[in-house]
Backbone as JSON, one array per atom type, in Angstrom:
{
  "sequence": "MKKVTKDVLLNWYEEMLFWRKFEDKLAQVYIQQKVRGFLHLYNGQEAILAGSLHAMDLTKDKMITAYRNHVQPIGMGVDPFRVYSHTYR",
  "N": [[121.22, 109.4, 96.92], [122.65, 112.61, 96.61], [121.52, 115.56, 98.25], [119.9, 118.31, 96.68], [120.28, 121.48, 97.33], [119.53, 124.97, 98.02], [122.0, 126.23, 98.32], [123.65, 124.45, 96.92], [122.62, 124.76, 94.33], [123.27, 127.46, 93.89], [126.05, 127.29, 93.99], [126.49, 125.62, 91.77], [125.64, 127.37, 89.75], [127.56, 129.44, 89.96], [129.91, 128.0, 89.37], [129.31, 127.06, 86.75], [129.1, 129.49, 85.4], [131.72, 130.42, 85.66], [133.06, 128.41, 84.22], [131.99, 128.85, 81.66], [132.99, 131.41, 81.1], [135.69, 130.82, 81.11], [135.89, 129.11, 78.88], [135.09, 130.95, 76.94], [137.28, 132.64, 76.98], [139.24, 130.9, 76.0], [138.23, 130.59, 73.42], [138.64, 133.13, 72.47], [141.49, 133.36, 72.39], [141.94, 131.37, 70.58], [140.77, 132.35, 68.23], [142.55, 134.38, 67.8], [144.57, 132.93, 66.86], [146.35, 131.71, 68.62], [146.19, 129.26, 69.67], [146.81, 126.06, 68.62], [145.63, 123.77, 66.09], [142.45, 122.23, 66.52], [139.68, 123.6, 68.3], [137.37, 122.59, 70.44], [134.68, 123.66, 72.01], [133.08, 123.72, 75.25], [130.86, 125.09, 75.77], [127.48, 125.57, 76.63], [127.09, 123.09, 77.68], [127.52, 123.01, 80.33], [125.81, 122.44, 82.51], [125.52, 119.7, 82.44], [128.0, 118.74, 83.32], [128.09, 119.91, 85.89], [125.91, 118.65, 87.22], [126.71, 115.97, 86.95], [129.14, 115.88, 88.38], [128.16, 116.45, 90.89], [126.72, 114.16, 91.47], [128.69, 112.27, 91.58], [131.28, 110.48, 93.37], [134.21, 111.67, 93.87], [136.41, 110.48, 94.97], [136.36, 107.85, 94.3], [134.95, 107.42, 91.92], [135.27, 107.58, 88.37], [135.79, 109.58, 85.39], [135.61, 109.91, 81.93], [136.54, 111.44, 78.8], [136.35, 112.45, 75.39], [136.93, 114.76, 73.9], [136.54, 118.34, 74.21], [137.11, 118.92, 76.85], [138.04, 120.89, 78.63], [136.88, 122.17, 80.87], [136.17, 120.08, 82.48], [138.39, 118.93, 84.02], [138.81, 121.18, 85.63], [136.44, 121.36, 87.07], [136.81, 119.09, 88.54], [138.76, 119.78, 90.27], [141.3, 120.6, 89.38], [143.69, 123.19, 88.98], [142.61, 126.06, 87.31], [144.42, 127.72, 85.91], [146.45, 125.98, 85.27], [145.19, 124.24, 83.46], [144.57, 126.07, 81.45], [147.14, 126.98, 80.71], [148.16, 124.66, 79.7], [146.64, 124.31, 77.42], [147.06, 126.66, 76.03], [149.75, 127.3, 74.44]],
  "CA": [[121.46, 110.56, 96.1], [122.93, 113.83, 97.37], [120.43, 116.53, 98.23], [120.12, 119.54, 95.91], [119.8, 122.59, 98.15], [119.72, 126.3, 97.46], [123.45, 126.46, 98.27], [124.18, 123.64, 95.82], [122.23, 125.42, 93.09], [124.08, 128.68, 93.75], [127.4, 126.84, 93.67], [126.46, 125.19, 90.36], [125.56, 128.57, 88.9], [128.87, 130.11, 89.98], [130.86, 127.17, 88.63], [128.96, 127.06, 85.33], [129.45, 130.8, 84.88], [133.18, 130.44, 85.52], [133.44, 127.52, 83.11], [131.63, 129.52, 80.41], [133.97, 132.49, 80.89], [136.96, 130.15, 80.79], [135.79, 128.67, 77.49], [135.07, 132.16, 76.11], [138.68, 133.1, 76.88], [139.91, 129.99, 75.07], [137.75, 130.94, 72.08], [139.31, 134.39, 72.11], [142.88, 133.12, 71.98], [141.9, 130.54, 69.37], [140.51, 133.26, 67.12], [143.81, 135.1, 67.61], [145.48, 131.9, 66.36], [147.34, 131.41, 69.64], [145.99, 127.85, 69.99], [146.94, 125.28, 67.39], [144.7, 122.67, 65.88], [141.02, 122.5, 66.67], [139.21, 123.92, 69.65], [135.98, 122.19, 70.62], [134.27, 124.29, 73.26], [132.12, 123.04, 76.11], [129.75, 126.02, 75.99], [126.16, 124.99, 76.5], [127.04, 121.77, 78.3], [127.98, 123.17, 81.7], [124.89, 121.81, 83.47], [125.8, 118.26, 82.44], [129.15, 118.51, 84.2], [127.72, 120.27, 87.27], [125.1, 117.57, 87.77], [127.5, 114.74, 87.02], [130.08, 115.98, 89.49], [127.39, 116.4, 92.13], [126.31, 112.77, 91.69], [129.86, 111.41, 91.69], [132.2, 110.48, 94.51], [135.48, 111.81, 93.16], [137.46, 109.65, 95.57], [136.34, 106.52, 93.72], [134.36, 107.42, 90.59], [136.11, 108.11, 87.28], [135.08, 110.16, 84.27], [136.46, 110.04, 80.76], [136.0, 112.27, 77.74], [137.13, 112.39, 74.15], [137.39, 116.13, 73.69], [135.73, 119.33, 74.94], [137.32, 118.58, 78.25], [138.78, 121.91, 79.37], [136.29, 122.48, 82.17], [136.02, 118.86, 83.3], [139.4, 118.87, 85.09], [138.61, 122.29, 86.57], [135.36, 120.92, 87.95], [137.3, 118.01, 89.4], [139.72, 120.32, 91.22], [142.57, 121.04, 88.8], [143.83, 124.64, 88.9], [142.27, 126.56, 85.97], [145.61, 128.24, 85.23], [147.17, 124.82, 84.74], [144.45, 123.8, 82.29], [144.74, 127.13, 80.43], [148.52, 127.01, 80.21], [148.36, 123.44, 78.91], [145.96, 124.52, 76.15], [147.6, 127.86, 75.38], [151.22, 127.21, 74.45]],
  "C": [[121.68, 111.79, 96.99], [121.78, 114.83, 97.2], [120.84, 117.77, 97.42], [119.45, 120.67, 96.68], [120.0, 123.91, 97.41], [121.21, 126.61, 97.33], [124.1, 125.67, 97.14], [123.86, 124.3, 94.49], [123.04, 126.69, 92.84], [125.51, 128.33, 93.38], [127.49, 126.38, 92.21], [126.47, 126.39, 89.44], [126.91, 129.26, 88.82], [129.9, 129.32, 89.18], [130.58, 127.19, 87.13], [129.3, 128.39, 84.68], [130.96, 130.91, 84.68], [133.63, 129.6, 84.34], [133.14, 128.17, 81.77], [132.63, 130.64, 80.1], [135.33, 131.92, 80.51], [136.97, 129.73, 79.32], [135.75, 129.87, 76.53], [136.48, 132.72, 75.93], [139.46, 132.19, 75.93], [139.5, 130.29, 73.63], [138.45, 132.19, 71.58], [140.74, 134.15, 71.65], [142.96, 132.22, 70.76], [141.68, 131.4, 68.14], [141.76, 134.08, 66.79], [144.92, 134.18, 67.1], [146.64, 131.63, 67.33], [147.2, 129.98, 70.15], [146.03, 127.09, 68.68], [145.87, 124.21, 67.29], [143.26, 123.12, 65.99], [140.69, 122.8, 68.12], [137.73, 123.6, 69.72], [135.55, 122.68, 72.0], [133.17, 123.51, 73.96], [130.88, 123.9, 76.35], [128.42, 125.36, 75.71], [126.0, 123.64, 77.17], [127.43, 121.81, 79.78], [127.11, 122.44, 82.72], [125.12, 120.29, 83.55], [126.94, 117.95, 83.41], [128.8, 118.82, 85.65], [126.91, 119.16, 87.92], [125.86, 116.27, 87.93], [128.45, 114.77, 88.2], [129.37, 115.91, 90.84], [127.02, 114.95, 92.48], [127.5, 111.84, 91.95], [130.52, 111.5, 93.06], [133.59, 110.5, 93.89], [136.63, 111.04, 93.8], [137.48, 108.25, 94.97], [135.77, 106.46, 92.31], [135.3, 108.07, 89.58], [135.23, 108.66, 86.17], [136.06, 110.28, 83.11], [135.77, 110.94, 79.74], [136.88, 112.13, 76.52], [137.74, 113.75, 73.85], [136.39, 117.05, 74.36], [135.91, 119.14, 76.43], [138.1, 119.64, 79.03], [138.2, 122.15, 80.75], [136.13, 121.25, 83.05], [137.11, 118.79, 84.36], [139.25, 120.01, 86.1], [137.52, 121.92, 87.56], [135.79, 119.85, 88.92], [138.45, 118.46, 90.3], [141.06, 120.75, 90.67], [142.57, 122.57, 88.69], [143.54, 125.12, 87.48], [143.48, 127.11, 85.2], [146.4, 127.1, 84.6], [146.5, 124.3, 83.47], [144.66, 124.8, 81.16], [146.14, 127.1, 79.85], [148.85, 125.76, 79.41], [147.76, 123.6, 77.51], [146.65, 125.62, 75.35], [149.11, 127.84, 75.48], [151.77, 128.06, 73.34]]
}
């Protein structure tokens, strides 16, 4: 198991804060009716992703999701702008 250090905890906090702000922005454009369909936010579940990604080896481990997956690809290295532009058309 990978060690959880002070730097890891700080990194998790920064990532989780960014993910929350990202989801808040999606909620804002959804309320403005700029996103079609349903929007299932990930708010409140950021720690699950942070811990999961820490435990995974992204070179060989895979992760799937049904929905609420806006921050998952960001956590796995996809550019947030790409995720946002895919959602916000």
